[in-house]
């Protein structure tokens, strides 16, 4: 099944630095979503970007989408210790018949 | 609004036992989903429902059954639990939009099958 793949699998940065995570997928999509999961918790939606959009912002988050390369990136600026979590991208099947498929995630550690 | 709630939070089963996990949402969402999350595997879709009375198989449906008798509830059943079903189970719901829209997740149920 189509699946977004996040890169890197793990990322460790200092507080205040920017964190960039990437997601690649295989087939056409209607939208791509990013979620955050704190340890032991459920996933929380961060941003949804549609296939006709190239960039979206939400607070310290910036998401880009390049449909020609079938890739997306999530940038967290001025990271904080509270940003420590796993981040997942999720893609739909493009045809509208396939529910979201989640990648395996990037584990971000922000060191104070 | 409570959002999406899951019952129970934690359960230990012996191999062969059965159980039902309950998911409830108060957001009037049409779509509901059951996932399992295993270390290093991300989330995998077990079953989903696009409306009351309808269910469909996801990526890993074997060994599970589901029912959506009421719009706000989505039940996941294990008829004969196996150690391979040890996992964290998440329920989610979403509204009807242009496609598969934002999902709202419950806190999860940790299941250990001995």
Coordinates of C-alpha atoms in Angstrom, one line a residue:
Chain A
X1 CA 0.0 0.0 0.0
X2 CA 1.1 3.6 -0.6
X3 CA 3.0 4.9 2.4
X4 CA 4.7 8.1 3.3
X5 CA 8.2 7.6 4.5
X6 CA 9.7 10.0 6.9
X7 CA 13.4 10.9 6.9
X8 CA 15.3 10.9 9.1
X9 CA 14.1 8.2 11.5
X10 CA 15.5 10.1 14.4
X11 CA 16.7 13.7 14.9
X12 CA 18.4 15.3 17.9
X13 CA 18.9 19.0 18.2
X14 CA 19.5 21.8 20.7
X15 CA 16.7 24.0 21.9
X16 CA 16.4 27.1 19.7
X17 CA 17.6 25.3 16.6
X18 CA 15.3 24.5 13.6
X19 CA 14.2 20.9 12.9
X20 CA 13.4 19.7 9.4
X21 CA 11.7 16.4 8.7
X22 CA 10.9 15.1 5.2
X23 CA 8.3 12.8 3.8
X24 CA 8.3 11.0 0.5
X25 CA 5.3 9.2 -1.0
X26 CA 4.7 7.0 -4.1
X27 CA 1.5 7.9 -5.8
X28 CA -0.7 11.0 -6.4
X29 CA -2.5 12.5 -3.5
X30 CA -5.3 14.8 -2.6
X31 CA -3.7 16.0 0.6
X32 CA -0.8 15.3 2.9
X33 CA -1.1 15.7 6.6
X34 CA 1.4 15.9 9.5
X35 CA 0.7 14.6 13.0
X36 CA 2.6 14.8 16.3
X37 CA 2.6 12.0 18.9
X38 CA 4.0 12.6 22.4
X39 CA 5.2 9.5 24.2
X40 CA 2.3 7.3 25.3
X41 CA -0.4 9.6 23.8
X42 CA -2.6 9.6 20.7
X43 CA -1.7 11.5 17.6
X44 CA -2.5 15.2 17.2
X45 CA -3.1 16.8 13.9
X46 CA -0.7 19.6 13.0
X47 CA -1.2 20.7 9.4
X48 CA -3.1 19.5 6.2
X49 CA -1.8 20.6 2.9
X50 CA -3.7 20.0 -0.3
X51 CA -2.2 18.9 -3.6
X52 CA -2.7 22.3 -5.2
X53 CA -0.9 24.1 -2.3
X54 CA 2.9 24.5 -2.1
X55 CA 3.4 25.9 1.4
X56 CA 1.5 26.4 4.6
X57 CA 2.3 27.9 7.9
X58 CA 1.0 27.4 11.4
X59 CA 2.8 29.2 14.2
X60 CA 6.3 27.9 14.3
X61 CA 5.5 25.2 11.7
X62 CA 6.1 25.4 8.0
X63 CA 5.1 22.7 5.6
X64 CA 6.0 22.5 2.0
X65 CA 4.7 20.1 -0.7
X66 CA 6.4 19.3 -4.0
X67 CA 4.0 17.1 -6.0
X68 CA 6.5 16.7 -8.8
X69 CA 9.0 15.1 -6.4
X70 CA 6.3 13.5 -4.4
X71 CA 7.8 14.9 -1.2
X72 CA 6.9 17.2 1.7
X73 CA 8.9 18.8 4.5
X74 CA 8.0 19.9 8.0
X75 CA 10.1 22.7 9.5
X76 CA 9.8 23.5 13.2
X77 CA 11.5 26.8 13.9
X78 CA 13.1 27.8 17.2
X79 CA 12.5 24.4 18.7
X80 CA 11.6 23.9 22.3
X81 CA 12.0 20.9 24.7
X82 CA 8.2 20.5 24.5
X83 CA 8.5 19.8 20.7
X84 CA 10.1 16.4 21.6
X85 CA 7.8 13.9 20.0
X86 CA 7.4 11.6 17.0
X87 CA 6.2 13.2 13.8
X88 CA 4.2 11.4 11.2
X89 CA 3.2 12.2 7.7
X90 CA 0.0 10.7 6.3
X91 CA -1.2 10.6 2.7
X92 CA -4.4 9.6 1.1
X93 CA -4.7 7.5 -2.0
X94 CA -5.4 10.3 -4.5
X95 CA -8.4 8.5 -6.0
X96 CA -10.4 9.2 -2.9
X97 CA -11.1 5.6 -2.1
X98 CA -8.1 4.9 0.1
X99 CA -8.0 6.2 3.7
X100 CA -4.9 7.9 5.1
X101 CA -1.8 5.8 5.3
X102 CA 0.8 6.8 7.9
X103 CA 4.5 6.6 7.7
X104 CA 6.7 5.2 10.5
X105 CA 7.6 8.6 11.8
X106 CA 10.5 10.8 12.8
X107 CA 11.5 10.8 16.4
X108 CA 12.6 14.3 17.4
X109 CA 14.5 15.0 20.6
X110 CA 15.0 18.6 21.5
X111 CA 17.7 19.0 24.2
X112 CA 17.4 21.9 26.6
Chain B
X1 CA -16.5 18.1 24.2
X2 CA -14.7 14.9 25.2
X3 CA -13.5 14.3 21.6
X4 CA -12.6 10.7 21.0
X5 CA -12.6 8.4 24.0
X6 CA -11.4 4.8 24.3
X7 CA -12.3 2.1 26.8
X8 CA -10.4 0.4 28.4
X9 CA -7.1 2.1 28.7
X10 CA -5.2 -1.1 29.4
X11 CA -6.0 -4.7 29.3
X12 CA -4.2 -8.0 29.8
X13 CA -5.6 -11.1 28.0
X14 CA -4.7 -14.7 27.8
X15 CA -4.3 -16.3 24.5
X16 CA -7.7 -17.4 23.2
X17 CA -9.7 -14.9 25.2
X18 CA -12.0 -12.4 23.6
X19 CA -12.6 -8.8 24.2
X20 CA -14.2 -5.7 22.8
X21 CA -12.6 -2.2 22.6
X22 CA -15.0 0.7 22.6
X23 CA -14.5 4.0 20.8
X24 CA -16.8 6.9 21.2
X25 CA -16.8 10.4 19.6
X26 CA -19.0 13.4 20.3
X27 CA -18.0 15.4 17.2
X28 CA -20.8 14.0 15.0
X29 CA -18.1 12.6 12.6
X30 CA -19.1 10.3 9.8
X31 CA -15.9 8.4 9.5
X32 CA -14.2 6.3 12.2
X33 CA -11.1 4.2 12.2
X34 CA -9.2 1.6 14.2
X35 CA -5.4 1.5 14.1
X36 CA -2.7 -0.5 15.8
X37 CA 0.7 0.8 16.5
X38 CA 3.7 -1.4 17.0
X39 CA 7.3 -0.3 17.7
X40 CA 9.0 0.7 14.4
X41 CA 5.8 0.1 12.4
X42 CA 4.0 3.3 12.5
X43 CA 0.2 3.2 12.5
X44 CA -1.6 0.5 10.5
X45 CA -5.2 0.6 9.7
X46 CA -7.3 -2.3 10.9
X47 CA -10.9 -1.4 9.9
X48 CA -12.7 1.8 9.2
X49 CA -16.3 3.0 8.8
X50 CA -17.7 5.7 6.5
X51 CA -21.0 5.8 8.2
X52 CA -23.4 4.1 10.6
X53 CA -23.9 0.5 9.7
X54 CA -21.0 0.3 7.3
X55 CA -17.5 -1.0 7.8
X56 CA -14.5 -1.8 5.6
X57 CA -11.2 -3.6 5.9
X58 CA -8.0 -1.8 6.2
X59 CA -4.4 -3.0 5.9
X60 CA -4.4 -5.5 8.7
X61 CA -7.9 -6.8 9.4
X62 CA -7.3 -10.4 10.1
X63 CA -8.2 -11.5 13.6
X64 CA -10.4 -8.5 14.2
X65 CA -14.1 -7.6 13.7
X66 CA -15.8 -4.3 14.0
X67 CA -19.3 -2.9 14.3
X68 CA -20.8 0.6 13.9
X69 CA -24.3 0.3 15.1
X70 CA -24.4 3.9 16.3
X71 CA -22.8 6.9 14.6
X72 CA -20.9 7.9 17.7
X73 CA -19.5 4.4 18.5
X74 CA -17.1 2.1 16.8
X75 CA -16.4 -1.3 18.4
X76 CA -13.3 -3.4 17.7
X77 CA -13.5 -7.1 18.7
X78 CA -10.9 -9.7 19.1
X79 CA -12.6 -13.1 19.1
X80 CA -9.6 -15.2 20.0
X81 CA -6.7 -13.1 21.1
X82 CA -3.2 -14.1 20.0
X83 CA 0.2 -12.8 21.3
X84 CA 0.7 -11.1 17.9
X85 CA -2.2 -8.8 18.8
X86 CA -0.2 -7.3 21.6
X87 CA -0.1 -3.7 20.6
X88 CA -1.4 -0.2 21.3
X89 CA -4.8 0.4 19.6
X90 CA -5.9 3.8 18.5
X91 CA -9.3 5.0 17.4
X92 CA -9.8 8.1 15.3
X93 CA -12.7 9.9 13.7
X94 CA -13.0 12.5 10.9
X95 CA -15.6 14.5 9.1
X96 CA -16.6 14.4 5.5
X97 CA -14.7 16.9 3.4
X98 CA -13.0 17.1 0.1
X99 CA -11.2 13.9 0.8
X100 CA -9.8 12.0 3.8
X101 CA -9.7 14.9 6.2
X102 CA -8.1 15.6 9.6
X103 CA -8.3 12.7 12.0
X104 CA -8.9 13.2 15.7
X105 CA -7.4 10.4 17.8
X106 CA -8.3 8.9 21.1
X107 CA -5.7 8.3 23.8
X108 CA -5.1 4.6 23.0
X109 CA -5.7 1.2 24.5
X110 CA -2.7 -0.9 25.5
X111 CA -3.3 -4.6 25.0
X112 CA -1.1 -7.3 26.2
X113 CA -1.8 -10.9 25.2
X114 CA 0.0 -13.5 27.1

